[in-house]
CSV table of C-alpha atoms and ligand atoms in Angstrom, one decimal:
chain,number,residue,atom,x,y,z
A,204,MET,CA,-17.1,31.9,-41.0
A,205,ILE,CA,-17.3,34.8,-43.3
A,206,THR,CA,-14.3,35.9,-45.3
A,207,LEU,CA,-14.0,39.7,-45.8
A,208,THR,CA,-11.2,41.2,-48.0
A,209,VAL,CA,-10.5,44.6,-46.6
A,210,ASN,CA,-7.8,46.8,-48.1
A,211,GLY,CA,-6.3,43.7,-49.8
A,212,GLN,CA,-6.2,41.6,-46.6
A,213,LYS,CA,-8.3,38.6,-45.9
A,214,HIS,CA,-10.1,38.3,-42.6
A,215,ASP,CA,-12.1,35.2,-41.5
A,216,ILE,CA,-14.8,36.5,-39.2
A,217,ASP,CA,-17.1,34.5,-37.0
A,218,ALA,CA,-20.2,36.7,-37.0
A,219,ASP,CA,-23.9,36.8,-37.9
A,220,PRO,CA,-24.3,37.3,-41.7
A,221,ASN,CA,-26.9,40.0,-40.8
A,222,MET,CA,-24.3,42.1,-38.9
A,223,PRO,CA,-23.7,45.5,-40.6
A,224,LEU,CA,-20.4,45.6,-42.3
A,225,LEU,CA,-19.5,48.7,-40.3
A,226,TRP,CA,-19.5,46.8,-37.1
A,227,ALA,CA,-17.1,44.2,-38.5
A,228,ILE,CA,-14.8,46.8,-39.9
A,229,ARG,CA,-14.6,48.8,-36.7
A,230,ASP,CA,-15.2,46.4,-33.8
A,231,ILE,CA,-13.8,43.1,-35.2
A,232,ILE,CA,-11.1,44.1,-37.7
A,233,GLY,CA,-10.2,47.2,-35.7
A,234,LEU,CA,-10.1,49.8,-38.5
A,235,THR,CA,-11.7,52.8,-36.9
A,236,GLY,CA,-11.3,55.4,-39.6
A,237,THR,CA,-14.8,54.6,-40.9
A,238,LYS,CA,-17.3,56.3,-38.6
A,239,PHE,CA,-20.8,55.6,-37.3
A,240,GLY,CA,-23.1,58.5,-37.7
A,241,CYS,CA,-26.8,57.5,-38.1
A,242,GLY,CA,-27.0,53.8,-38.8
A,243,ALA,CA,-29.8,54.4,-41.2
A,244,ALA,CA,-28.0,55.3,-44.5
A,245,GLN,CA,-28.8,59.0,-43.9
A,246,CYS,CA,-25.4,60.6,-43.3
A,247,GLY,CA,-22.6,58.9,-45.3
A,248,ALA,CA,-20.1,58.8,-42.4
A,249,CYS,CA,-19.8,55.0,-42.8
A,250,THR,CA,-19.1,55.1,-46.6
A,251,VAL,CA,-16.6,52.4,-47.8
A,252,HIS,CA,-16.0,51.0,-51.3
A,253,LEU,CA,-17.6,47.6,-52.1
A,254,ASN,CA,-16.2,46.5,-55.4
A,255,GLY,CA,-15.5,50.1,-56.1
A,256,GLU,CA,-19.0,51.5,-55.2
A,257,ALA,CA,-19.4,53.9,-52.3
A,258,VAL,CA,-21.7,51.8,-50.2
A,259,ARG,CA,-23.0,52.8,-46.7
A,260,SER,CA,-21.6,50.1,-44.4
A,261,CYS,CA,-24.1,50.7,-41.7
A,262,VAL,CA,-26.9,49.1,-43.8
A,263,THR,CA,-24.7,46.7,-45.8
A,264,LYS,CA,-24.9,43.3,-44.3
A,265,LEU,CA,-21.9,41.0,-44.0
A,266,SER,CA,-23.7,38.5,-46.3
A,267,ARG,CA,-23.5,41.1,-49.1
A,268,ALA,CA,-19.9,42.0,-48.4
A,269,ALA,CA,-18.6,38.4,-48.0
A,270,GLY,CA,-16.1,37.5,-50.7
A,271,GLN,CA,-16.2,41.0,-52.2
A,272,LYS,CA,-13.5,43.6,-52.4
A,273,ILE,CA,-13.8,46.2,-49.6
A,274,VAL,CA,-11.7,49.3,-49.3
A,275,THR,CA,-11.9,51.6,-46.3
A,276,ILE,CA,-10.3,55.1,-45.8
A,277,GLU,CA,-7.2,53.3,-44.5
A,278,GLY,CA,-6.8,51.6,-47.9
A,279,LEU,CA,-7.6,54.6,-50.1
A,280,SER,CA,-3.9,55.0,-50.9
A,281,LEU,CA,-0.7,53.5,-49.7
A,282,ASN,CA,0.8,56.6,-48.1
A,283,ASN,CA,-2.1,58.9,-47.7
A,284,ASP,CA,-1.2,60.4,-51.1
A,285,HIS,CA,-4.4,60.0,-53.0
A,286,PRO,CA,-4.9,63.4,-54.8
A,287,LEU,CA,-8.0,63.9,-52.6
A,288,GLN,CA,-6.0,63.3,-49.4
A,289,LYS,CA,-3.3,65.7,-50.6
A,290,ALA,CA,-5.9,68.4,-51.5
A,291,TRP,CA,-7.8,67.8,-48.2
A,292,ASN,CA,-4.6,68.3,-46.3
A,293,GLU,CA,-3.5,71.4,-48.3
A,294,MET,CA,-6.9,73.1,-47.9
A,295,ASN,CA,-7.5,72.0,-44.3
A,296,VAL,CA,-10.9,70.7,-45.1
A,297,PRO,CA,-11.8,68.9,-41.9
A,298,GLN,CA,-13.1,70.7,-38.9
A,299,CYS,CA,-14.0,68.0,-36.3
A,300,GLY,CA,-13.2,65.4,-39.0
A,301,TYR,CA,-16.0,63.0,-38.1
A,302,CYS,CA,-17.6,62.9,-41.6
A,303,GLN,CA,-14.4,63.2,-43.6
A,304,SER,CA,-13.5,59.6,-44.2
A,305,GLY,CA,-17.0,59.2,-45.7
A,306,GLN,CA,-16.6,62.4,-47.7
A,307,LEU,CA,-13.3,61.2,-49.1
A,308,MET,CA,-14.6,57.8,-50.1
A,309,SER,CA,-17.5,59.3,-51.9
A,310,ALA,CA,-15.4,61.9,-53.6
A,311,ALA,CA,-13.0,59.2,-54.7
A,312,VAL,CA,-15.8,57.5,-56.7
A,313,LEU,CA,-16.7,60.8,-58.2
A,314,LEU,CA,-13.1,61.5,-59.4
A,315,ARG,CA,-12.7,58.0,-60.7
A,316,GLU,CA,-15.8,58.3,-62.9
A,317,ASN,CA,-15.5,62.0,-63.7
A,318,PRO,CA,-11.9,63.3,-63.7
A,319,ASN,CA,-13.1,66.9,-64.1
A,320,PRO,CA,-16.3,67.4,-62.2
A,321,THR,CA,-18.4,70.6,-62.4
A,322,ASP,CA,-20.0,72.1,-59.3
A,323,GLN,CA,-23.2,70.4,-60.4
A,324,ASP,CA,-21.4,67.0,-60.6
A,325,ILE,CA,-20.0,67.5,-57.1
A,326,ASP,CA,-23.5,68.3,-55.8
A,327,ASP,CA,-24.9,65.2,-57.5
A,328,ALA,CA,-22.2,63.0,-56.0
A,329,MET,CA,-21.8,64.5,-52.6
A,330,SER,CA,-25.2,65.7,-51.4
A,331,GLY,CA,-25.8,62.5,-49.4
A,332,ASN,CA,-22.7,63.1,-47.3
A,333,ILE,CA,-23.6,65.3,-44.4
A,334,CYS,CA,-21.1,67.4,-42.5
A,335,ARG,CA,-22.4,68.8,-39.2
A,336,CYS,CA,-19.5,71.3,-39.2
A,337,GLY,CA,-20.5,72.6,-42.6
A,338,THR,CA,-17.2,72.2,-44.4
A,339,TYR,CA,-19.0,71.9,-47.7
A,340,GLN,CA,-17.3,74.9,-49.4
A,341,ARG,CA,-13.9,73.5,-48.6
A,342,ILE,CA,-14.9,70.0,-49.7
A,343,ARG,CA,-16.0,71.5,-53.0
A,344,ALA,CA,-12.8,73.5,-53.5
A,345,ALA,CA,-10.6,70.5,-52.5
A,346,ILE,CA,-12.4,68.2,-55.0
A,347,HIS,CA,-11.6,70.8,-57.7
A,348,LYS,CA,-8.0,70.9,-56.6
A,349,ALA,CA,-7.7,67.2,-56.4
A,350,ALA,CA,-9.1,66.9,-59.9
A,351,ALA,CA,-6.5,69.4,-61.2
A,352,MET,CA,-3.7,67.5,-59.4
A,353,GLN,CA,-5.0,64.2,-60.8
A,354,MET,CA,-5.0,65.6,-64.4
A,355,GLU,CA,-1.6,67.2,-63.8
A,356,GLY,CA,-0.3,63.8,-62.6
A,357,ALA,CA,-1.7,62.0,-65.6
A,358,LYS,CA,0.2,64.4,-67.9
A,359,ILE,CA,3.6,63.6,-66.3
B,150,MET,CA,-33.6,-3.4,-80.4
B,151,ARG,CA,-32.1,-0.8,-82.6
B,152,LYS,CA,-35.5,-0.1,-84.2
B,153,LEU,CA,-37.1,0.4,-80.9
B,154,LEU,CA,-34.4,2.9,-80.0
B,155,VAL,CA,-34.9,4.8,-83.2
B,156,ILE,CA,-38.6,4.9,-82.7
B,157,SER,CA,-38.4,6.1,-79.1
B,158,CYS,CA,-35.9,8.8,-80.2
B,159,LEU,CA,-38.3,10.0,-82.9
B,160,LEU,CA,-41.2,10.0,-80.4
B,161,LEU,CA,-39.1,12.1,-78.0
B,162,ILE,CA,-38.2,14.6,-80.7
B,163,VAL,CA,-41.9,14.9,-81.8
B,164,GLY,CA,-43.0,15.2,-78.3
B,165,GLY,CA,-40.4,17.9,-77.6
B,166,VAL,CA,-41.4,19.9,-80.6
B,167,SER,CA,-45.1,19.8,-79.8
B,168,LEU,CA,-44.4,20.8,-76.2
B,169,SER,CA,-42.3,23.7,-77.3
B,170,PHE,CA,-45.0,24.8,-79.6
B,171,ARG,CA,-47.5,24.7,-76.8
B,172,ALA,CA,-45.1,26.7,-74.6
B,173,GLU,CA,-44.7,29.2,-77.4
B,174,ARG,CA,-48.4,29.6,-77.8
B,175,LYS,CA,-48.8,30.1,-74.1
B,176,LYS,CA,-46.2,32.7,-73.9
B,177,ASN,CA,-47.8,34.9,-76.5
B,178,SER,CA,-51.5,34.5,-75.7
B,179,TYR,CA,-53.6,36.3,-73.1
B,180,ALA,CA,-57.3,36.1,-72.4
B,181,VAL,CA,-59.4,37.9,-75.0
B,182,LEU,CA,-63.0,38.7,-74.3
B,183,PRO,CA,-65.6,40.4,-76.5
B,184,LYS,CA,-64.6,44.0,-77.0
B,185,ASP,CA,-66.2,46.2,-74.3
B,186,SER,CA,-64.9,49.7,-74.0
B,187,VAL,CA,-66.9,50.5,-70.9
B,188,GLY,CA,-65.7,47.4,-69.0
B,189,SER,CA,-62.2,47.9,-70.3
B,190,VAL,CA,-62.0,51.5,-69.2
B,191,LYS,CA,-63.5,50.6,-65.8
B,192,ALA,CA,-60.8,48.0,-65.2
B,193,PHE,CA,-58.1,50.5,-66.3
B,194,MET,CA,-59.4,53.1,-63.8
B,195,SER,CA,-58.6,50.5,-61.0
B,196,VAL,CA,-55.2,49.9,-62.5
B,197,TYR,CA,-54.6,53.6,-62.6
B,198,LYS,CA,-55.4,54.0,-58.9
B,199,VAL,CA,-52.7,51.5,-58.1
B,200,LEU,CA,-50.1,53.0,-60.5
B,201,MET,CA,-50.7,56.5,-59.0
B,202,SER,CA,-50.3,55.3,-55.5
B,203,ALA,CA,-47.0,56.3,-53.8
B,204,ARG,CA,-45.5,52.8,-53.9
B,205,CYS,CA,-45.6,52.8,-57.7
B,206,MET,CA,-45.5,56.5,-58.6
B,207,ASN,CA,-42.5,57.3,-56.4
B,208,CYS,CA,-40.2,55.5,-58.8
B,209,HIS,CA,-41.9,56.8,-61.9
B,210,PRO,CA,-41.4,60.6,-61.3
B,211,ALA,CA,-41.9,63.4,-63.8
B,212,GLY,CA,-38.4,64.8,-62.9
B,213,ASN,CA,-35.0,63.2,-62.6
B,214,ALA,CA,-35.2,62.5,-58.8
B,215,PRO,CA,-37.1,59.7,-57.2
B,216,LEU,CA,-39.9,60.5,-54.7
B,217,GLN,CA,-40.3,59.4,-51.1
B,218,GLY,CA,-43.0,58.8,-48.6
B,219,ASP,CA,-46.8,58.7,-48.8
B,220,ASP,CA,-46.7,62.4,-49.7
B,221,SER,CA,-44.3,61.7,-52.6
B,222,HIS,CA,-41.8,64.4,-51.7
B,223,ILE,CA,-38.6,64.6,-53.6
B,224,HIS,CA,-36.0,62.1,-52.4
B,225,THR,CA,-33.6,63.7,-49.9
B,226,MET,CA,-29.9,63.8,-50.6
B,227,ASN,CA,-30.4,65.2,-54.1
B,228,VAL,CA,-30.2,61.7,-55.6
B,229,LYS,CA,-30.7,61.6,-59.4
B,230,ARG,CA,-31.8,59.1,-62.0
B,231,GLY,CA,-28.5,58.7,-63.9
B,232,GLU,CA,-28.3,57.2,-67.3
B,233,ASP,CA,-29.2,53.7,-66.3
B,234,GLY,CA,-31.8,54.8,-63.7
B,235,HIS,CA,-29.6,53.6,-60.8
B,236,GLY,CA,-28.1,56.8,-59.7
B,237,LEU,CA,-24.9,58.8,-60.1
B,238,TYR,CA,-21.3,58.5,-58.8
B,239,ALA,CA,-21.4,58.0,-55.0
B,240,ALA,CA,-25.2,58.2,-55.0
B,241,ARG,CA,-26.0,54.9,-56.7
B,242,CYS,CA,-29.3,53.4,-55.5
B,243,SER,CA,-27.7,50.2,-54.3
B,244,ASN,CA,-25.2,52.1,-52.1
B,245,CYS,CA,-28.1,52.4,-49.5
B,246,HIS,CA,-30.9,50.2,-50.9
B,247,GLN,CA,-30.0,46.6,-50.3
B,248,ALA,CA,-31.4,43.5,-52.1
B,249,GLU,CA,-34.1,43.4,-49.4
B,250,ASN,CA,-35.9,46.0,-47.1
B,251,THR,CA,-33.7,47.1,-44.2
B,252,ALA,CA,-35.8,46.6,-41.1
B,253,GLY,CA,-37.2,49.6,-39.1
B,254,LEU,CA,-39.1,52.8,-39.7
B,255,HIS,CA,-37.4,55.2,-42.2
B,256,MET,CA,-34.8,52.6,-43.1
B,257,PRO,CA,-34.0,52.1,-46.8
B,258,PRO,CA,-36.4,49.8,-48.6
B,259,GLY,CA,-34.8,47.4,-51.0
B,260,ASN,CA,-34.9,45.0,-53.9
B,261,PRO,CA,-32.1,43.6,-56.2
B,262,LYS,CA,-33.4,45.7,-59.0
B,263,TRP,CA,-34.0,48.9,-57.0
B,264,GLY,CA,-34.0,51.9,-59.3
B,265,LEU,CA,-35.9,54.2,-61.6
B,266,PRO,CA,-36.6,53.6,-65.3
B,267,PRO,CA,-33.6,54.7,-67.4
B,268,GLU,CA,-32.9,58.1,-68.8
B,269,ASN,CA,-33.9,57.1,-72.4
B,270,MET,CA,-37.2,55.4,-71.3
B,271,LYS,CA,-38.5,57.3,-68.3
B,272,MET,CA,-42.0,55.8,-68.1
B,273,VAL,CA,-43.3,58.7,-66.2
B,274,PHE,CA,-46.5,58.2,-64.1
B,275,GLN,CA,-46.5,61.3,-62.1
B,276,GLY,CA,-48.9,63.9,-63.5
B,277,ARG,CA,-50.3,61.7,-66.2
B,278,THR,CA,-54.1,61.6,-66.7
B,279,PRO,CA,-55.7,58.2,-67.0
B,280,ARG,CA,-55.9,58.5,-70.7
B,281,GLN,CA,-52.3,59.6,-71.1
B,282,LEU,CA,-51.1,56.8,-68.9
B,283,ALA,CA,-53.1,54.1,-70.7
B,284,LEU,CA,-51.8,55.2,-74.1
B,285,GLN,CA,-48.3,55.4,-72.8
B,286,LEU,CA,-48.5,51.9,-71.2
B,287,LEU,CA,-49.7,50.5,-74.5
B,288,ASP,CA,-47.0,52.1,-76.7
B,289,PRO,CA,-43.9,49.9,-77.0
B,290,LYS,CA,-41.9,53.1,-77.8
B,291,GLN,CA,-42.8,54.4,-74.3
B,292,ASN,CA,-43.2,51.3,-72.3
B,293,GLY,CA,-39.8,49.7,-72.6
B,294,GLY,CA,-40.7,47.8,-75.8
B,295,ARG,CA,-43.3,45.6,-74.2
B,296,SER,CA,-46.0,43.7,-76.0
B,297,LYS,CA,-49.4,43.5,-74.3
B,298,GLN,CA,-48.4,40.0,-72.9
B,299,GLN,CA,-45.1,41.4,-71.6
B,300,LEU,CA,-47.1,44.3,-70.0
B,301,ILE,CA,-49.3,41.8,-68.2
B,302,ASP,CA,-46.3,39.8,-67.1
B,303,HIS,CA,-44.5,42.9,-65.8
B,304,MET,CA,-47.5,44.0,-63.8
B,305,ALA,CA,-48.4,40.5,-62.5
B,306,LYS,CA,-45.0,38.9,-61.9
B,307,ASP,CA,-42.1,41.4,-61.9
B,308,ASP,CA,-40.3,41.2,-58.6
B,309,LEU,CA,-39.6,45.0,-58.4
B,310,VAL,CA,-43.2,45.8,-59.1
B,311,GLY,CA,-44.1,43.2,-56.5
B,312,TRP,CA,-42.1,45.1,-53.9
B,313,ALA,CA,-45.0,47.6,-53.7
B,314,TRP,CA,-46.9,45.0,-51.8
B,315,HIS,CA,-44.1,44.2,-49.4
B,316,PRO,CA,-42.7,47.7,-48.9
B,317,GLY,CA,-41.3,47.3,-45.4
B,318,ASP,CA,-42.0,49.1,-42.2
B,319,GLY,CA,-44.3,52.1,-42.1
B,320,ARG,CA,-45.2,52.3,-45.8
B,321,THR,CA,-48.8,52.1,-46.9
B,322,LEU,CA,-49.8,49.5,-49.5
B,323,PRO,CA,-51.4,50.2,-52.9
B,324,PRO,CA,-55.2,50.3,-52.8
B,325,MET,CA,-55.8,46.7,-53.8
B,326,SER,CA,-53.9,43.3,-53.6
B,327,ARG,CA,-51.5,42.4,-56.3
B,328,ALA,CA,-53.7,39.5,-57.4
B,329,ALA,CA,-56.7,41.9,-57.7
B,330,PHE,CA,-54.4,44.4,-59.6
B,331,ALA,CA,-53.2,41.8,-62.0
B,332,ALA,CA,-56.7,40.7,-62.6
B,333,GLN,CA,-57.8,44.2,-63.5
B,334,VAL,CA,-54.8,44.6,-65.9
B,335,ARG,CA,-55.8,41.4,-67.6
B,336,LEU,CA,-59.4,42.5,-67.8
B,337,TRP,CA,-58.4,45.9,-69.2
B,338,ILE,CA,-56.5,44.2,-72.0
B,339,ALA,CA,-58.9,41.3,-72.5
B,340,LYS,CA,-61.8,43.7,-73.2
B,341,GLY,CA,-59.9,45.6,-75.8
B,342,ALA,CA,-57.3,47.8,-73.9
B,343,TYR,CA,-59.3,51.0,-74.3
B,344,ALA,CA,-58.0,54.2,-73.0
B,345,PRO,CA,-60.3,56.4,-70.9
B,346,SER,CA,-61.7,59.6,-72.4
B,347,ALA,CA,-59.7,62.7,-72.0
B,348,LYS,CA,-62.1,63.9,-69.3
B,349,ALA,CA,-61.6,60.9,-67.0
B,350,LYS,CA,-59.9,61.6,-63.7
C,177,FES,S1,-23.8,55.8,-40.4
C,177,FES,FE1,-24.1,54.9,-42.3
C,177,FES,S2,-25.0,56.5,-43.4
C,177,FES,FE2,-24.9,57.3,-41.4
C,178,FES,S1,-15.9,68.0,-40.3
C,178,FES,FE1,-17.2,67.8,-38.6
C,178,FES,S2,-18.8,66.7,-39.4
C,178,FES,FE2,-17.8,67.2,-41.1
């Protein structure tokens, strides 16, 4: 048995420790917000937080995730009200949406570590998250907007 | 009885001290041979060939991005060194690179220490001539504060250095075995740690 803590909930999973975390999240636990794109750490669609870092769950084995704190897009905020989610919504960032949970999970690490990122910081954090619909300009704008909201929120 | 105990305690202490002295001496000594600049430089030229091979050089780039592949192209995804050498924000090395190689062609290689040298100690190999690299490797201000013994240990035993000889599917190996490489490092230093002339290529 492997114990995974996903979005604060414990799950005892009977699976091979070499299984990619992504499979357990989607197929066993049933949280399908996290997507499978390439399975080779090349696209970022499968990004989740492992102890706060934006790991690619398609190449992260269960043995690494066992007993650690995992957060998926479903757990990014309680009511879909993370500043990034609000900004994404306001600016209609997604087109097909497939890459977007990965984009949000990566952007969340950026905003946590750098509350006021420049365009260069955004490039440095986000270049590994591929969007086949090419929503990059809106992603950039929404990250700036979310940063502004976050700073505004911190003032209140 | 008590005397016996005291004596055996004393013996134990003396034994322990002399053992630790021996360990100490072992830790700080490396083979020294008569100085021989020609032989030393010859050994370094083999070391240089290994260090400039893709498996070593790709993580000792001149810029702030790691290199990839046998052609040492810049790592895709715009990944950067970061202050600690382990990347930035959502692009930290260990987000993709696991503690071990991921099986399959073009899958991320891995090691628990995967990363570049840190921002304040870049230890660049790319573009260095043999002379420049030899002098850099010997300079504690540029080699991570290593003594010659620590330099030998790093090359011969470090686990991340050792990855180069177990690089995972589809990656070529350095031009000689690790044991042969370590032997050349030792020989280079034993014979006087000479740097090649500025003309050596
Ligand atoms: S599915 Fe994991 S990076 Fe593409
Ligand atoms: S919105 Fe379609 S892949 Fe990014």
